[in-house]
Coordinates of C-alpha atoms in Angstrom, one line a residue:
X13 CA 27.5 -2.3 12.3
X14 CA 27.9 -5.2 15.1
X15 CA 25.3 -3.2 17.1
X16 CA 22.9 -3.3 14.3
X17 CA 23.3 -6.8 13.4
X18 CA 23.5 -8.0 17.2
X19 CA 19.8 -5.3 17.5
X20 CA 18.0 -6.8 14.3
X21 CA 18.8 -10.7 14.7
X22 CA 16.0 -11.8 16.7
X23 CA 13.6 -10.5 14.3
X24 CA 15.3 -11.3 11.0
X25 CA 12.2 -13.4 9.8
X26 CA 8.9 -11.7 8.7
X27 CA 6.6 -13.6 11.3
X28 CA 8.8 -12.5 14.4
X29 CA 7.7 -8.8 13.5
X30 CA 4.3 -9.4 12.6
X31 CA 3.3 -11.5 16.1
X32 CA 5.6 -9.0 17.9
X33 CA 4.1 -5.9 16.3
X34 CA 0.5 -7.2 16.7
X35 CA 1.3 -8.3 20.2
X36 CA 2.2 -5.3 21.3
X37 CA -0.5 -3.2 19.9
X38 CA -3.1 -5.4 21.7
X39 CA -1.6 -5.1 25.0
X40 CA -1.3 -1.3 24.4
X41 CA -4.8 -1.4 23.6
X42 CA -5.8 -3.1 26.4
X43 CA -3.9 -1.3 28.8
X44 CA -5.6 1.4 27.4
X45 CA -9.5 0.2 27.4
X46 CA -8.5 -0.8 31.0
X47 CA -8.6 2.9 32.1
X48 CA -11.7 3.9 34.2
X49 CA -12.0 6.9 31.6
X50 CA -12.8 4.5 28.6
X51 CA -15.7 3.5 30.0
X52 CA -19.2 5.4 30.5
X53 CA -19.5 4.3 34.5
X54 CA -15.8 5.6 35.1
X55 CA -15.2 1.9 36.5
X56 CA -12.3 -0.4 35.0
X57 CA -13.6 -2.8 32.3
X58 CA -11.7 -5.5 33.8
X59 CA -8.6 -7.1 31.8
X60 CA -10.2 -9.7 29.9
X61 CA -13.0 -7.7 28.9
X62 CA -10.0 -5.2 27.7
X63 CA -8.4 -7.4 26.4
X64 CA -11.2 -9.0 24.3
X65 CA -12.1 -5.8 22.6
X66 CA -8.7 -4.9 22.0
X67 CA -7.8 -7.9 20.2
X68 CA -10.9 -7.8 18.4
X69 CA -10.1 -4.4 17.1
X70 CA -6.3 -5.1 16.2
X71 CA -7.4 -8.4 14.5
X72 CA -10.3 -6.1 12.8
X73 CA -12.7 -8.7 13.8
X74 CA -16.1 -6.7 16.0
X75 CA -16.7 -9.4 18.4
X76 CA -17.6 -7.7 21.5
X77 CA -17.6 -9.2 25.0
X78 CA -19.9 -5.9 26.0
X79 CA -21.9 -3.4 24.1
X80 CA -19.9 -0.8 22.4
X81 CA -23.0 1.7 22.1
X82 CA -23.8 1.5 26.0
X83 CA -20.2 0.0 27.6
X84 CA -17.4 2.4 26.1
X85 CA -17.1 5.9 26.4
X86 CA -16.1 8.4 23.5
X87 CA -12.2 8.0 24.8
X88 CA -12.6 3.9 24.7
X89 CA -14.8 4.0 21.2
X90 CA -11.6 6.6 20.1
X91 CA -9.6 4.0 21.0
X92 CA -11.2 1.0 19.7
X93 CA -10.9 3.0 16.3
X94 CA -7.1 4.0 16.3
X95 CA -6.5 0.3 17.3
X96 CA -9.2 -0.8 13.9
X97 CA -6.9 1.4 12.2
X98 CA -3.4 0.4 13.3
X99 CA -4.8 -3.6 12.7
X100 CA -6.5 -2.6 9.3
X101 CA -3.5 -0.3 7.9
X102 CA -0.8 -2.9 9.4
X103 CA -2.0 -5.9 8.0
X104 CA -2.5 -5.0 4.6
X105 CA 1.2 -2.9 4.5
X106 CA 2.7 -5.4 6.2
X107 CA 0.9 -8.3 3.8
X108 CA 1.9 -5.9 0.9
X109 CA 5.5 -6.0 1.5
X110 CA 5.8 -9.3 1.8
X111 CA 4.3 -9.9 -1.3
X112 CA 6.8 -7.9 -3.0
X113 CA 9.4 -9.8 -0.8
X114 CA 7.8 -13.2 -2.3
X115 CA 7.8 -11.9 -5.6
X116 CA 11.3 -11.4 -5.5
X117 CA 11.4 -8.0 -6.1
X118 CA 13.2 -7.1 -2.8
X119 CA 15.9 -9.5 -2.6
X120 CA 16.7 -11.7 -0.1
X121 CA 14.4 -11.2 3.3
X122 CA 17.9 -10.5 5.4
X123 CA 18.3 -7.6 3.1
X124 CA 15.0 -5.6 4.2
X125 CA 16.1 -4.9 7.6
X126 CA 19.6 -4.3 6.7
X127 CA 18.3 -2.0 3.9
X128 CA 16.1 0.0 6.4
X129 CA 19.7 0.8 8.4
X130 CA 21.6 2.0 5.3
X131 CA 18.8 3.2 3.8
X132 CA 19.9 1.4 0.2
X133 CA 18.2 2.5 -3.1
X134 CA 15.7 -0.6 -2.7
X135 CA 14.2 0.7 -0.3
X136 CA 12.4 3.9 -2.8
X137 CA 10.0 1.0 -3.9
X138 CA 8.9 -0.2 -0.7
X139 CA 8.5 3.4 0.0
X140 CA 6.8 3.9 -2.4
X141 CA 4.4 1.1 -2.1
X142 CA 4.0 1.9 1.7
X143 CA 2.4 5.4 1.1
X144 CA 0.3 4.1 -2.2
X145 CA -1.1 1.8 0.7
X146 CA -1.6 4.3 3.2
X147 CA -3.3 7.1 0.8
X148 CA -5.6 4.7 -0.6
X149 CA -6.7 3.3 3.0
X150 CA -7.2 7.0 3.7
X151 CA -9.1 8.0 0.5
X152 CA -11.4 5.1 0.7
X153 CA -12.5 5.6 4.1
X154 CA -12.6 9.5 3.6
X155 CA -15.3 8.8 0.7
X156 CA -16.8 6.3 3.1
X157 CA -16.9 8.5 5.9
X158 CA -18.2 12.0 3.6
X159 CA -20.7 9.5 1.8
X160 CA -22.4 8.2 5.5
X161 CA -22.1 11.9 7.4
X162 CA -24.0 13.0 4.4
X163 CA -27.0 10.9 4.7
X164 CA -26.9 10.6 8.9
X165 CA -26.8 14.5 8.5
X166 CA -29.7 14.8 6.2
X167 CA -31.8 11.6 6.3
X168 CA -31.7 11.0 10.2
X169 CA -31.4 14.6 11.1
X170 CA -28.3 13.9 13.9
X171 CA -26.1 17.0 14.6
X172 CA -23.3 17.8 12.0
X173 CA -20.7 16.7 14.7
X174 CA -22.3 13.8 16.0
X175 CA -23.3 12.9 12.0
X176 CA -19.6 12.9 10.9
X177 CA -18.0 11.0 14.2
X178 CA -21.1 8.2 13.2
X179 CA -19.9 8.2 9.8
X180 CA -16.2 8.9 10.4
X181 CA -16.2 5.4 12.9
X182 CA -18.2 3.2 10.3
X183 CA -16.2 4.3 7.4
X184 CA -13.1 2.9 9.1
X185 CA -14.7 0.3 10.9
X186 CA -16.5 -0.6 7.1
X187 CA -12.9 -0.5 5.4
X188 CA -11.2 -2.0 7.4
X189 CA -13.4 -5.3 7.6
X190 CA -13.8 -5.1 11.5
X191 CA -17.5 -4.3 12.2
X192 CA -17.5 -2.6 15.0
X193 CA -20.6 -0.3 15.2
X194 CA -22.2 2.1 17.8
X195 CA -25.3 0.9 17.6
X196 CA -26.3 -1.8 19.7
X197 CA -28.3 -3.6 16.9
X198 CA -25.5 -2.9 14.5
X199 CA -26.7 -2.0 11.1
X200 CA -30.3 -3.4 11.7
X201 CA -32.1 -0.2 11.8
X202 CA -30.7 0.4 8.4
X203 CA -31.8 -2.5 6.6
X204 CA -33.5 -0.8 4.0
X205 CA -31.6 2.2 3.6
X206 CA -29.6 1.4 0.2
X207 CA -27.4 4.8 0.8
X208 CA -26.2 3.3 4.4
X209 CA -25.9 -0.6 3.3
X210 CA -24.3 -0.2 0.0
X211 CA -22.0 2.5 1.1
X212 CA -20.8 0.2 4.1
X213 CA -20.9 -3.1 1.8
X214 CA -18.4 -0.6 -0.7
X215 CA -16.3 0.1 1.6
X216 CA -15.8 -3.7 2.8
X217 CA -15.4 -5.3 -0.8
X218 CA -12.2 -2.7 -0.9
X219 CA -10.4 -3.1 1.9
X220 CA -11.3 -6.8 1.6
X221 CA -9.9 -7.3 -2.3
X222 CA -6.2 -6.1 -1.4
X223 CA -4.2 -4.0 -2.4
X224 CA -2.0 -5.7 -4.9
X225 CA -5.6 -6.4 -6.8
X226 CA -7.2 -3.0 -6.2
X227 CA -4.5 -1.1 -8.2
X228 CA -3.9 -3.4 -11.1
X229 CA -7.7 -3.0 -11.5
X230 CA -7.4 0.9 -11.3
X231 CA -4.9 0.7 -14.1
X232 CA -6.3 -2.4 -16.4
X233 CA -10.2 -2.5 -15.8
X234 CA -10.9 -2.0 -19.5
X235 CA -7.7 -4.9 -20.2
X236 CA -9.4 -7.9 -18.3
X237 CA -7.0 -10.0 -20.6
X238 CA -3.9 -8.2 -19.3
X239 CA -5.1 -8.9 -15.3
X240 CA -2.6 -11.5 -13.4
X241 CA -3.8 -14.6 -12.3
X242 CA -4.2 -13.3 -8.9
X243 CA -6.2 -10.5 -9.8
X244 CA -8.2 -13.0 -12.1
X245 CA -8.5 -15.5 -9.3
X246 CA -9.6 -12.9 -6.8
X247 CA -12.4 -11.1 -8.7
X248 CA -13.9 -14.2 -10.0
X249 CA -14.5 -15.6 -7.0
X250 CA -15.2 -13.0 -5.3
X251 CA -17.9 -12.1 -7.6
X252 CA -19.3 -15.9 -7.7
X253 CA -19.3 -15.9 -3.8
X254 CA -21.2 -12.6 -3.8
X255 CA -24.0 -13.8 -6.0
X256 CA -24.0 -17.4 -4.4
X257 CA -24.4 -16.0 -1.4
X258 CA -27.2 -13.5 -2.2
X259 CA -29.3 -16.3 -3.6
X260 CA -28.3 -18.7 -0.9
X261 CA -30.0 -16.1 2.0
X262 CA -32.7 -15.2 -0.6
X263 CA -34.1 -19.0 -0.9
X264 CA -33.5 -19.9 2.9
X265 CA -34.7 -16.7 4.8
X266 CA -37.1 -15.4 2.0
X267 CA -40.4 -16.4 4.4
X268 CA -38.1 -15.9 7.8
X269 CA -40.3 -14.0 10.3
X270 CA -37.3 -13.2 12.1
X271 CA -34.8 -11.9 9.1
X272 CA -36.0 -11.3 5.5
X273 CA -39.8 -12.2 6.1
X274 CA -41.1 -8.8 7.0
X275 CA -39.3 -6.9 4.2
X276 CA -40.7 -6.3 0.7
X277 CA -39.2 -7.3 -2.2
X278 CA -36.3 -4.8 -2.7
X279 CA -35.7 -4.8 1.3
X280 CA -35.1 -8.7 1.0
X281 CA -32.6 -8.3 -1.7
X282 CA -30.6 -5.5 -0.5
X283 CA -30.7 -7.3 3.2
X284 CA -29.7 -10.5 1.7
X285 CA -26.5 -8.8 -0.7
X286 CA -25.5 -7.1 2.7
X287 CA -25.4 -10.2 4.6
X288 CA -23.6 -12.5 1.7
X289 CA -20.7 -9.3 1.7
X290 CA -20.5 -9.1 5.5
X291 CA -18.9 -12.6 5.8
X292 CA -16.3 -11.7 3.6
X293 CA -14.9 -10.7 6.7
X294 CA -16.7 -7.3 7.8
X295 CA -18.9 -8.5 11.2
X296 CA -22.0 -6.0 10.3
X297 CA -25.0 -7.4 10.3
X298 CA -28.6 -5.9 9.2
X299 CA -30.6 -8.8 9.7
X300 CA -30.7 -10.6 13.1
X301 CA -28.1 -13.6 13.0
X302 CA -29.4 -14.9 15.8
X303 CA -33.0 -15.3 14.0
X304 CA -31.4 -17.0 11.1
X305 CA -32.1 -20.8 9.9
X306 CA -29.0 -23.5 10.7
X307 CA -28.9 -23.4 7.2
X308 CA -27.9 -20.2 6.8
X309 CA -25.8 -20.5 9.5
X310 CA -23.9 -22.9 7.7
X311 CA -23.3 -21.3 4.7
X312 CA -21.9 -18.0 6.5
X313 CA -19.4 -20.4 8.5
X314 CA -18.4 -21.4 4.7
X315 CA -18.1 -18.2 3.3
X316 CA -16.8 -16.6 6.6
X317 CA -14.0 -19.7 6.1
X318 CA -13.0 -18.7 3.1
X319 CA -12.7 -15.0 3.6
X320 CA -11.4 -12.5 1.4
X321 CA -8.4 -11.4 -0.8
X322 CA -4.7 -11.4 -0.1
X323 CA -3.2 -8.4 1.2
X324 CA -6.3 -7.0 2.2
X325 CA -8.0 -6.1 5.4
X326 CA -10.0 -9.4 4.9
X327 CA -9.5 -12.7 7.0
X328 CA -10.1 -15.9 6.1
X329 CA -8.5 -18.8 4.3
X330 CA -8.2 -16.2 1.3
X331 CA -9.9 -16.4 -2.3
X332 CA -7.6 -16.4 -3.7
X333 CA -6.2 -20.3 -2.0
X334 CA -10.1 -21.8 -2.6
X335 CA -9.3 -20.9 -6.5
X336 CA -6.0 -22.6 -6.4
X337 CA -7.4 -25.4 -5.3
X338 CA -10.5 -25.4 -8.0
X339 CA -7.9 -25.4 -10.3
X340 CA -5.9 -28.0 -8.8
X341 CA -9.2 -30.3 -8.5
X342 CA -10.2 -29.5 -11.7
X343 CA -6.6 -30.5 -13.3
X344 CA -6.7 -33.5 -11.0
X345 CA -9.4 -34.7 -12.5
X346 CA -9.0 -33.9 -16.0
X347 CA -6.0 -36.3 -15.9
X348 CA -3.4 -33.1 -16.1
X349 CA 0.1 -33.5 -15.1
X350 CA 0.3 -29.3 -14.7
X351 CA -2.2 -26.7 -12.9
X352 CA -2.8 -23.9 -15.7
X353 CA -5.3 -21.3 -14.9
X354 CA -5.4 -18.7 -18.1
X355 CA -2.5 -18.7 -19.7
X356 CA -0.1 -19.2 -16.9
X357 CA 1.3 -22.0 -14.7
X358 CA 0.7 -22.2 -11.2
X359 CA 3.9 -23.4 -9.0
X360 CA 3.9 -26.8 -7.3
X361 CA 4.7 -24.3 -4.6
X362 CA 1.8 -22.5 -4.5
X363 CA -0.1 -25.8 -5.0
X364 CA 1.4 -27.1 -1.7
X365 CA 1.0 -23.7 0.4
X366 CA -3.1 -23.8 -0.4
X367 CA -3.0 -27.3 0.5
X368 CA -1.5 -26.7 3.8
X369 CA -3.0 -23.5 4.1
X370 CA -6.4 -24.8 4.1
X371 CA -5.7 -28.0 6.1
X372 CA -4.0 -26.2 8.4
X373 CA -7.1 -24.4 9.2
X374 CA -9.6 -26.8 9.3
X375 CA -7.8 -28.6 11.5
X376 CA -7.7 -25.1 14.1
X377 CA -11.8 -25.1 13.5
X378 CA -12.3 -28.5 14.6
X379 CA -10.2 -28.8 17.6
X380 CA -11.2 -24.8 18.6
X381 CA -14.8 -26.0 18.3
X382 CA -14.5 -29.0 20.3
X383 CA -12.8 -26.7 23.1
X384 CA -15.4 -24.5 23.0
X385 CA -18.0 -26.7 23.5
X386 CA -16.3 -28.5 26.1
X387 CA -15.8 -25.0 28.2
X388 CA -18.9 -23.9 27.7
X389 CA -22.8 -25.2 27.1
X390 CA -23.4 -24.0 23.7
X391 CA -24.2 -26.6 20.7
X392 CA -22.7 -27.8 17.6
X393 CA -24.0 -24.9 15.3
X394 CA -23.4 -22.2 17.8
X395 CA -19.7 -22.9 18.9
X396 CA -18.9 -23.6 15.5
X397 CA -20.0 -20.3 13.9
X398 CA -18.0 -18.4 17.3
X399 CA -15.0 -20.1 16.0
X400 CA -15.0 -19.8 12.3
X401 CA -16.1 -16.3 12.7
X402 CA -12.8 -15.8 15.3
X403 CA -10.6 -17.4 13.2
X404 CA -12.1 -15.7 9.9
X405 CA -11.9 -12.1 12.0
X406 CA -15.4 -11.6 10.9
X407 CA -17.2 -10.6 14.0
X408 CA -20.5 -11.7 13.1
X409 CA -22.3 -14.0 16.4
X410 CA -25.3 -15.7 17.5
X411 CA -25.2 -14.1 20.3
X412 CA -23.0 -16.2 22.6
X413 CA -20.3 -14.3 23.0
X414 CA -21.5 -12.4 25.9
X415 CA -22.3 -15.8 27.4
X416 CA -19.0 -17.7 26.8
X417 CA -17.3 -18.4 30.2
X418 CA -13.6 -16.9 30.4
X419 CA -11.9 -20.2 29.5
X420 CA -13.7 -19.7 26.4
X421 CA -13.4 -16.1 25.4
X422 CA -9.7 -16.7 25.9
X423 CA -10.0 -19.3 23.0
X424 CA -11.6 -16.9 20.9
X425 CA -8.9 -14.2 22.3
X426 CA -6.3 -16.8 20.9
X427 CA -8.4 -17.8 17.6
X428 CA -8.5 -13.8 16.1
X429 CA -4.8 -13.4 17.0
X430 CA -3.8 -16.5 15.2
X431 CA -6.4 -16.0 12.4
X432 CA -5.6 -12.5 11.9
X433 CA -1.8 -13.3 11.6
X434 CA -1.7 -17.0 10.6
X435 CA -2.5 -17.3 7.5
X436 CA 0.0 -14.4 6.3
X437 CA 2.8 -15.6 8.6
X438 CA 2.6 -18.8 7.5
X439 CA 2.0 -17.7 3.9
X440 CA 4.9 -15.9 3.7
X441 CA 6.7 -18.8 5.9
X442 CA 5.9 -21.2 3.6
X443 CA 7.1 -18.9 0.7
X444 CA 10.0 -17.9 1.8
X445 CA 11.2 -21.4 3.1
X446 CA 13.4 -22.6 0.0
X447 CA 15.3 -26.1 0.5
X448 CA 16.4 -27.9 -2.0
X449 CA 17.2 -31.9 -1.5
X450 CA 20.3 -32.6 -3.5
X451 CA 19.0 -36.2 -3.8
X452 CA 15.7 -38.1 -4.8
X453 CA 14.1 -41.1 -2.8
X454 CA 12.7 -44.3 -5.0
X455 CA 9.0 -43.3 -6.1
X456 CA 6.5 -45.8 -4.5
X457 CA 2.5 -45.1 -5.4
X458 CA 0.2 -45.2 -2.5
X459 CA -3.3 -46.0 -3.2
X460 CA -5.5 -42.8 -2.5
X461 CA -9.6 -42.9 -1.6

């Protein structure tokens, strides 16, 4: 029993085993894309070229250094999507179980590990939650994956094989909100194919709404009164996001010549849906981002910011934090002494993590984008949409990422590690952390604005 205390103490909190785990799947993976055989001129890729793509694919995140289409070969593209799915399926079990373990419903967090040597009763439920997560990872992307094979197979007449590896890669690419495609324009060729886009989109808004979410809505979507408040929280604002986004690239691209301009009607809105989803944080892009108006440049680095739901494949700030801190505002002002959203309380706890959640992280943006622009010669607009995109493990670029100097694609190397794991390590951090002050200091108001 020494033994197993003396092997287990240096990872007895939940953040050492999510930066160690993560760690070492990157440098697997880059050890791996290293290898002359993953690439398609049987020459090494060079370590920070491997390295990039490997992080990228742990942190589900598609920014790519290199071409995936043209660079990798089928081993490396294989291994780009075992290393999507280790990311994808690891961060949403992982995000799951501590969820439970902030609920309470685990005990103590000394207990898990200890539980996992003497395999106590407990640990049935987390189990049991582990292979709900797993199956419905698998189920979605096997839908996915049959539902694209089916129309590369019959609408773009490719080989059965080659059809279901295409829609086999997407499907778990899509789920898994990384973005990584073999195509070297992405999902541009597709841009008015509802069966591809809408499939893909699918596939992102479920591995982006989390689990916890996805499975109270499989058992209470006729109940809406019965959901939690995170379940309320993350499908309200998801859906708002959605259609604010829509109309956001509707009014600002609608005459683009270089995105929605040459599309009719339908095209435009299916385009512009696609491209308000991607940011949520999926990396695809159907529409050239490049071509796009500073505008909607901006409005992607907010919605790419915010991100997706908790427990889920998404990065991001979460939704579910920018709807605590609507309701926090909105109590705030409204002269209210407690945060109620439905007919529940929210914490003072919960209050304080989104605050320092979301500071936290615009602080990161700002200092990551002065670094960037002071390694390498891109502008305002440019380096800020490579780092809220790295930090949101979105994947979507300007095109600049190929052009960043290797001081700065080590910063963006650093910026999807940290944004793929810092928000949920310090989430759960933050949860955990319980001290109590046994005393109180003499209240002294401090004028504010």
């Amino acid at each position: 029993m020494r033994r197993s205390r003396a092997v287990l103490a240096p990872f007895q909190h939940p953040a050492q085993v999510i930066v160690t785990g993560f760690g070492a799947a990157v440098l697997l993976g880059a050890a791996l894309l290293a290898l002359p055989i993953s690439t398609q001129s049987g020459q090494s890729a060079g370590w920070l070229t491997a390295l990039f793509t490997a992080t990228s694919a742990v942190c589900v995140t598609g920014l790519a250094v290199v071409d995936t289409e043209s660079h990798w070969s089928l081993f490396g593209e294989l291994v780009i999507a075992g290393l999507i799915q280790i990311g994808g399926l690891g961060i949403m079990t992982l995000a799951t179980l501590f969820t439970l373990l902030v609920a309470g419903r685990l005990g103590l967090r000394a207990k898990l590990f200890a539980q996992a040597e003497t395999r106590a009763s407990s640990m049935t439920d987390v189990r049991h939650v582990v292979r709900r997560v797993v199956v419905f990872s698998l189920a979605s992307e096997a839908i996915a994956a049959l539902a694209l094979t089916g129309r590369f197979l019959f609408g773009y007449d490719e080989p059965f094989g080659r059809a279901l590896y295409l829609g086999t890669f997407h499907a778990i690419s899509a789920f898994n909100n990384a973005g990584f495609a073999l195509w070297s324009d992405s999902l541009m060729r597709f841009v008015t194919d509802p069966w591809i886009c809408l499939t893909v989109a699918a596939a992102v808004i479920a591995g982006g709404l989390g689990f916890p979410v996805v499975f109270e809505l499989l058992r209470t979507w006729r109940r809406p009164r019965r959901w939690s408040v995170l379940t309320r929280i993350t499908v309200t604002v998801t859906a708002v996001l959605l259609v604010v986004g829509t109309l956001a690239f509707l009014i600002t691209e609608w005459h683009n010549p270089r995105t929605l301009g040459p599309l009719d009607d339908p095209g435009k809105l299916l385009a512009a849906f696609f491209t308000a989803v991607m940011p949520r944080t999926a990396g695809f892009n159907s529409i050239d981002i490049a071509g796009m108006y500073p505008t909607s440049w901006l409005a992607t680095d907010l919605l790419m910011f915010i991100g997706g739901g908790s427990a889920g494949t998404a990065g991001g700030i979460k939704v579910t934090t920018l709807g605590m801190l609507v309701f926090v505002i909105w109590s705030e002002m409204r002269g209210e002494h407690e945060v109620n959203i439905g007919h529940r309380r929210l914490p003072e706890t919960a209050q304080r993590q989104a605050v320092s959640i979301t500071l936290i992280s615009v602080a990161l943006v700002a200092l990551s984008t002065y670094l960037l622009m002071a390694l390498t010669p891109h502008r305002l607009d440019q380096a800020l949409f490579e780092v809220v995109s790295a930090f949101g493990t979105v994947g979507l670029s300007t095109g600049i990422t190929a052009d960043t100097t290797p001081a700065g694609q080590v910063l963006l190397v650093l910026l999807m590690f940290i944004g793929r794991i810092g928000p949920l390590t310090l989430g759960s951090a933050l949860a955990l952390k319980d001290r109590t002050r046994r005393y109180q200091l003499p209240e002294e108001r401090v004028i504010v604005g």
